[in-house]
PDB file of C-alpha atoms in Angstrom:
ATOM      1  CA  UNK A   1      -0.012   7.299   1.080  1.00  0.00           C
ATOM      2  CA  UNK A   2       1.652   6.328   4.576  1.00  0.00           C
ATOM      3  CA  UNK A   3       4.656   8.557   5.482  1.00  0.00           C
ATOM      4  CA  UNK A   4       3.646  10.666   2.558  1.00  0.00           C
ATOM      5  CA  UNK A   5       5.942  13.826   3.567  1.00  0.00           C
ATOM      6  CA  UNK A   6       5.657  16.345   1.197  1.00  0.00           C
ATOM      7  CA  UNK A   7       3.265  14.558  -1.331  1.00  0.00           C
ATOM      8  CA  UNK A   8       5.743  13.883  -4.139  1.00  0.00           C
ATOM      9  CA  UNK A   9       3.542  10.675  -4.775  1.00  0.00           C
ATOM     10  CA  UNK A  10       0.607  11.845  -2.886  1.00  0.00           C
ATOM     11  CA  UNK A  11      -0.603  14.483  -5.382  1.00  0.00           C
ATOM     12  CA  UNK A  12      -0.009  12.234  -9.006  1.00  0.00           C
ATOM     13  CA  UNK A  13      -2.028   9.694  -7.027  1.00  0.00           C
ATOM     14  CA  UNK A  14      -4.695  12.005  -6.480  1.00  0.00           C
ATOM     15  CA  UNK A  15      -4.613  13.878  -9.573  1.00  0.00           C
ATOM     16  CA  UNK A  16      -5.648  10.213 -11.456  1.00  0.00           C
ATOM     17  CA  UNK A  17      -8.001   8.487  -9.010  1.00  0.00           C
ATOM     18  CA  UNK A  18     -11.571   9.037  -8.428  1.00  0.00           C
ATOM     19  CA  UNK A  19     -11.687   8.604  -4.567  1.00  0.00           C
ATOM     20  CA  UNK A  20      -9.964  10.521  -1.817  1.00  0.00           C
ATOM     21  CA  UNK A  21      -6.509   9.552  -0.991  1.00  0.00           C
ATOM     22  CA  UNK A  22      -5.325   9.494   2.659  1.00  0.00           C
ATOM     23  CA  UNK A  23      -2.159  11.071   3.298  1.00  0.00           C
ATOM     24  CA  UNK A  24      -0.537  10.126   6.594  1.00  0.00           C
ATOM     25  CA  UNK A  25       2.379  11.260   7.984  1.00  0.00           C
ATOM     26  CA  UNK A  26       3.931  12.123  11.667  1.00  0.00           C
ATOM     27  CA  UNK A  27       5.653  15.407  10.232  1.00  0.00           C
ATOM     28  CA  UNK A  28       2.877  18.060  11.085  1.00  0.00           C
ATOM     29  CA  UNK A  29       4.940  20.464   8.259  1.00  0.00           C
ATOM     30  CA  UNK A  30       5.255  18.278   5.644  1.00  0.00           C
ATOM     31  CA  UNK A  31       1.885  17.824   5.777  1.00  0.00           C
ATOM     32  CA  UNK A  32       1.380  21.643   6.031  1.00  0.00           C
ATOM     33  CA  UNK A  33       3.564  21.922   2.861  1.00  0.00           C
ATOM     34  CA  UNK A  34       1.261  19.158   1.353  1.00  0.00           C
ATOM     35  CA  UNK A  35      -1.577  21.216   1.618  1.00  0.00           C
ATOM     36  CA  UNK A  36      -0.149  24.157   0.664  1.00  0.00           C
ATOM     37  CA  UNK A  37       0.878  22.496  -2.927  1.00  0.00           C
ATOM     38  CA  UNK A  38      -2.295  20.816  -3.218  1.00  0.00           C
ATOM     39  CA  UNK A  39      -4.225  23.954  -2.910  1.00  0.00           C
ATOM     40  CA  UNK A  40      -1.625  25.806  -5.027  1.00  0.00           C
ATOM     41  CA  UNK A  41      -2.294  22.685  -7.946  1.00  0.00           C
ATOM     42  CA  UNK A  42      -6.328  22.800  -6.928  1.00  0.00           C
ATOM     43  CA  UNK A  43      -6.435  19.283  -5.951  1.00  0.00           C
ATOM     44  CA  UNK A  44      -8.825  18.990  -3.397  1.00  0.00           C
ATOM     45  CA  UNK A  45      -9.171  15.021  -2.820  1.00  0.00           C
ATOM     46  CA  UNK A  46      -6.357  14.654   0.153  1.00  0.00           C
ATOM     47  CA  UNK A  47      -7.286  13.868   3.088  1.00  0.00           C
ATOM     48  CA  UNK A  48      -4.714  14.865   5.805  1.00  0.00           C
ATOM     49  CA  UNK A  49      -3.851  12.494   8.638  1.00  0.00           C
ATOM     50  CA  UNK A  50      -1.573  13.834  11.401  1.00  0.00           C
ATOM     51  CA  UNK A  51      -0.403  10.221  12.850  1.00  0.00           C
ATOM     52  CA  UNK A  52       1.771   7.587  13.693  1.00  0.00           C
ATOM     53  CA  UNK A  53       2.286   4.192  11.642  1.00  0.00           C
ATOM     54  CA  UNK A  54       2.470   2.210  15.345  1.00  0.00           C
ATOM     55  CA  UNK A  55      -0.978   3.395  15.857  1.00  0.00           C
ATOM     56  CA  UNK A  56      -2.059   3.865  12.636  1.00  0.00           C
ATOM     57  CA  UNK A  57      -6.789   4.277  12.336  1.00  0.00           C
ATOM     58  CA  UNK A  58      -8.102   2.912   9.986  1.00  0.00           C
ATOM     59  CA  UNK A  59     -11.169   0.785  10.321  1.00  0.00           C
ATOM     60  CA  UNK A  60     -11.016  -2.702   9.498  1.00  0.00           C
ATOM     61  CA  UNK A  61     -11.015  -4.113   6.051  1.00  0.00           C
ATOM     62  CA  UNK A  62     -11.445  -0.273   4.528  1.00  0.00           C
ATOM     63  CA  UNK A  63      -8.071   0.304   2.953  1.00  0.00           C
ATOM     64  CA  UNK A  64      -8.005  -0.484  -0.926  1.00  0.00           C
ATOM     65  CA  UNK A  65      -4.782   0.514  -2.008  1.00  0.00           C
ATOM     66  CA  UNK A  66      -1.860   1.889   0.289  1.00  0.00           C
ATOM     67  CA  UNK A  67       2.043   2.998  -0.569  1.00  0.00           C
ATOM     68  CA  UNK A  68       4.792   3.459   1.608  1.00  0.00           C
ATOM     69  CA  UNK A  69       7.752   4.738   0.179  1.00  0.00           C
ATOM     70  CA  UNK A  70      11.154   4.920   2.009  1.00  0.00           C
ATOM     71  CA  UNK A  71       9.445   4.963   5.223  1.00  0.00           C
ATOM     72  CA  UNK A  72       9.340   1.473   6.634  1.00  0.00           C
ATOM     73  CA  UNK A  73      13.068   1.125   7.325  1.00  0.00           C
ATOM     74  CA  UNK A  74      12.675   3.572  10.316  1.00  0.00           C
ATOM     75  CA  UNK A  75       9.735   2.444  12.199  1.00  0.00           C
ATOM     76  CA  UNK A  76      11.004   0.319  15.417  1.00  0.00           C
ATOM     77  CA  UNK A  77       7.911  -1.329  15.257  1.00  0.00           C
ATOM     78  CA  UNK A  78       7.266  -3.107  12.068  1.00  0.00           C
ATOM     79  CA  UNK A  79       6.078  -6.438  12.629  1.00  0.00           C
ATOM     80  CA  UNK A  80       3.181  -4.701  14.307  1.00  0.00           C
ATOM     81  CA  UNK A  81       2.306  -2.215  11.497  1.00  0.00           C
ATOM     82  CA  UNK A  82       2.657  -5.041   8.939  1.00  0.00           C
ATOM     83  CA  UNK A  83      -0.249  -7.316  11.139  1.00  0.00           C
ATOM     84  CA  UNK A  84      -2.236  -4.019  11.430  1.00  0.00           C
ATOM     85  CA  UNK A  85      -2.768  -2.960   7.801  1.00  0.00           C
ATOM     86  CA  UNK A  86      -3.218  -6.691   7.179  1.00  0.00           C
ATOM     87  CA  UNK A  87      -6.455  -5.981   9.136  1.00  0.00           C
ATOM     88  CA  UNK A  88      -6.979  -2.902   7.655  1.00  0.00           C
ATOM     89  CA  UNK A  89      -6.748  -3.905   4.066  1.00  0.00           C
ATOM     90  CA  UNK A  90      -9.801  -5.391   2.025  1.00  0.00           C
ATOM     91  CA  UNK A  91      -9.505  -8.628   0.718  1.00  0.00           C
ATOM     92  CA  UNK A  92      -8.879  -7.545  -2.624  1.00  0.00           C
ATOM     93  CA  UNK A  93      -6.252  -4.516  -1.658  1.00  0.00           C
ATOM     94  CA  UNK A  94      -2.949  -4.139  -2.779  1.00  0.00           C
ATOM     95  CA  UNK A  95      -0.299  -2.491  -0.731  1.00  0.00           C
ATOM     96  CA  UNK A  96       2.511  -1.250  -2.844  1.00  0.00           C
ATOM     97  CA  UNK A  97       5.766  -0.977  -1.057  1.00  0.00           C
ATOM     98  CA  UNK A  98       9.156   1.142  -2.166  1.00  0.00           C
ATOM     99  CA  UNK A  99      11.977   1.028  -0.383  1.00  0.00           C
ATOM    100  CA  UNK A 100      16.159   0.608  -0.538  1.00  0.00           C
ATOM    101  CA  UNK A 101      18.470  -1.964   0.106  1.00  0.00           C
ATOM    102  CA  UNK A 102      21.487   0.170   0.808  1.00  0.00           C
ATOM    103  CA  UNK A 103      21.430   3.173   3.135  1.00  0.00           C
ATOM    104  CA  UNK A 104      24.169   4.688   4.838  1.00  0.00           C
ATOM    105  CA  UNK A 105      24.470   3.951   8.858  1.00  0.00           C
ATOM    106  CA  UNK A 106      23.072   0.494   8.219  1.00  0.00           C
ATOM    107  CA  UNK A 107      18.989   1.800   7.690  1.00  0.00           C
ATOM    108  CA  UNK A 108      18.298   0.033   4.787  1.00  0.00           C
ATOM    109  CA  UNK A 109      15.942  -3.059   5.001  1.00  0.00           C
ATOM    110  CA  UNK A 110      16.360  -5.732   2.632  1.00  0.00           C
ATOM    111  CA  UNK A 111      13.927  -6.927   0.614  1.00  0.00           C
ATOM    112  CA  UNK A 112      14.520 -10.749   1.731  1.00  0.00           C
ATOM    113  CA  UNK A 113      14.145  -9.683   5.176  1.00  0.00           C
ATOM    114  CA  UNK A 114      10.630  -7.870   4.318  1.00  0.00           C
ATOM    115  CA  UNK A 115       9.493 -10.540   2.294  1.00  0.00           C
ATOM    116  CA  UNK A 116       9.934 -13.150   5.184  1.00  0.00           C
ATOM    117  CA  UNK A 117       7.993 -10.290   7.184  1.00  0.00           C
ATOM    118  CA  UNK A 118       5.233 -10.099   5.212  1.00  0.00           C
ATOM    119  CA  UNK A 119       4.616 -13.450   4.306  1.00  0.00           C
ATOM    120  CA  UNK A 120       4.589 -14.112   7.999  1.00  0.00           C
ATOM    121  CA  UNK A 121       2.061 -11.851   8.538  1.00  0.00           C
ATOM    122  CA  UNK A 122       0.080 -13.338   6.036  1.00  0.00           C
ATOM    123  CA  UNK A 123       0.739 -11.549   2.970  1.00  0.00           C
ATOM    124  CA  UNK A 124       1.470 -12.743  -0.832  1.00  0.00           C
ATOM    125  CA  UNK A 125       4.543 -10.682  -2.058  1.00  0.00           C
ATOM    126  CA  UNK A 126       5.868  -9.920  -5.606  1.00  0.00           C
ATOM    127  CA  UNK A 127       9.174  -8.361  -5.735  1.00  0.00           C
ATOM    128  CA  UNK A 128      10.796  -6.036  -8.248  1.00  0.00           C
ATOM    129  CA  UNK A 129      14.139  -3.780  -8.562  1.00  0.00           C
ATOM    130  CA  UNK A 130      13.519  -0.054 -10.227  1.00  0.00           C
ATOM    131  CA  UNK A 131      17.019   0.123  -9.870  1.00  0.00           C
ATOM    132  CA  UNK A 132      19.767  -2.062  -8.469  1.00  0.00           C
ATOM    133  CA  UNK A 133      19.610  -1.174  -4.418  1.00  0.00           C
ATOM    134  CA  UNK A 134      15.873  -0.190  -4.792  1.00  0.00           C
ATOM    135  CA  UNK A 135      13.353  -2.342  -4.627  1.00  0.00           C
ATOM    136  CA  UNK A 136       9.745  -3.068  -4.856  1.00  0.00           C
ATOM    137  CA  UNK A 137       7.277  -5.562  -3.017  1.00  0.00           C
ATOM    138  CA  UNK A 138       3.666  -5.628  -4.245  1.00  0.00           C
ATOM    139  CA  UNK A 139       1.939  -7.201  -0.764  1.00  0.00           C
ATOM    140  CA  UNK A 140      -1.675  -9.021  -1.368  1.00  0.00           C
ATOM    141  CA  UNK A 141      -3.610 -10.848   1.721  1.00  0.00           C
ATOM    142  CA  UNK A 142      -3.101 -14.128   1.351  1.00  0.00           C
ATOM    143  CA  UNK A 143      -7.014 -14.729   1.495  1.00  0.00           C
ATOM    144  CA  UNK A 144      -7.845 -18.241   2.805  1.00  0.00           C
ATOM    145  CA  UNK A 145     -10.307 -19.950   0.658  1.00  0.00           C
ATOM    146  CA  UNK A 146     -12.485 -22.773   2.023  1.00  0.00           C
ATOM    147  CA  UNK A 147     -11.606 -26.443   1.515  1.00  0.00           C
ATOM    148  CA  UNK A 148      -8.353 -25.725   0.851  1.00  0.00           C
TER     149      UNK A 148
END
């Protein structure tokens, strides 16, 4: 869960899988308050990354699944975290993405303009509205397969 904050998907995630999950965030105290829920709800498969998405650790073709949600509108470096999970994300991994088309101060990304960013990158996108200014993008690696 990238930009986690306080784990409001972090914890259902971890409640229903069978592997750790990897909560990131920058916020040192939302991940504090993370913790402090988790321990409070006794789920003790979160593991707690203090760091930023620009220089984001993950080894290479590692990640299965990853979410961001509302997050990726405010990093000044997208592009470059886009091409980095691509590396970081198996073959087979999915990378769910949730974010808004209509923020105030002019934030919001649209979903054309991530799409075009993604599949750039080297990505396979679905998209999908939960609601009419928010959006979904299910992002695939676009795996190359020989001979064609």
């Amino acid at each position: 869960d990238l930009g986690c904050g306080t784990g409001f998907l972090t914890i259902p995630i971890a409640r229903i899988v069978g592997t750790d999950v990897h909560a990131v965030d920058l916020d040192r105290g939302a991940l504090e308050e993370l913790k402090r829920r988790a321990e409070e709800l006794q789920v003790e498969n979160i593991l707690y990354e203090h760091m930023s998405f620009e220089y984001i650790r993950f080894s290479q073709n590692t990640l299965h699944k990853v979410i961001t949600r509302f997050v990726l509108h405010e990093l000044p470096n997208l592009v470059k975290v886009i091409q980095d999970l691509r590396d970081m994300l198996r073959d087979d991994a999915l990378w769910l993405i949730i974010e808004t088309e209509a923020l105030p101060q002019g934030d919001s990304l649209s979903s054309n303009d991530l799409v075009r960013k993604l599949q750039s990158a080297g990505y396979e996108v679905e998209r999908g509205y939960l609601r009419s200014t928010i959006y979904y993008l299910i992002a695939r690696k676009a795996v190359r397969r020989p001979g064609v």
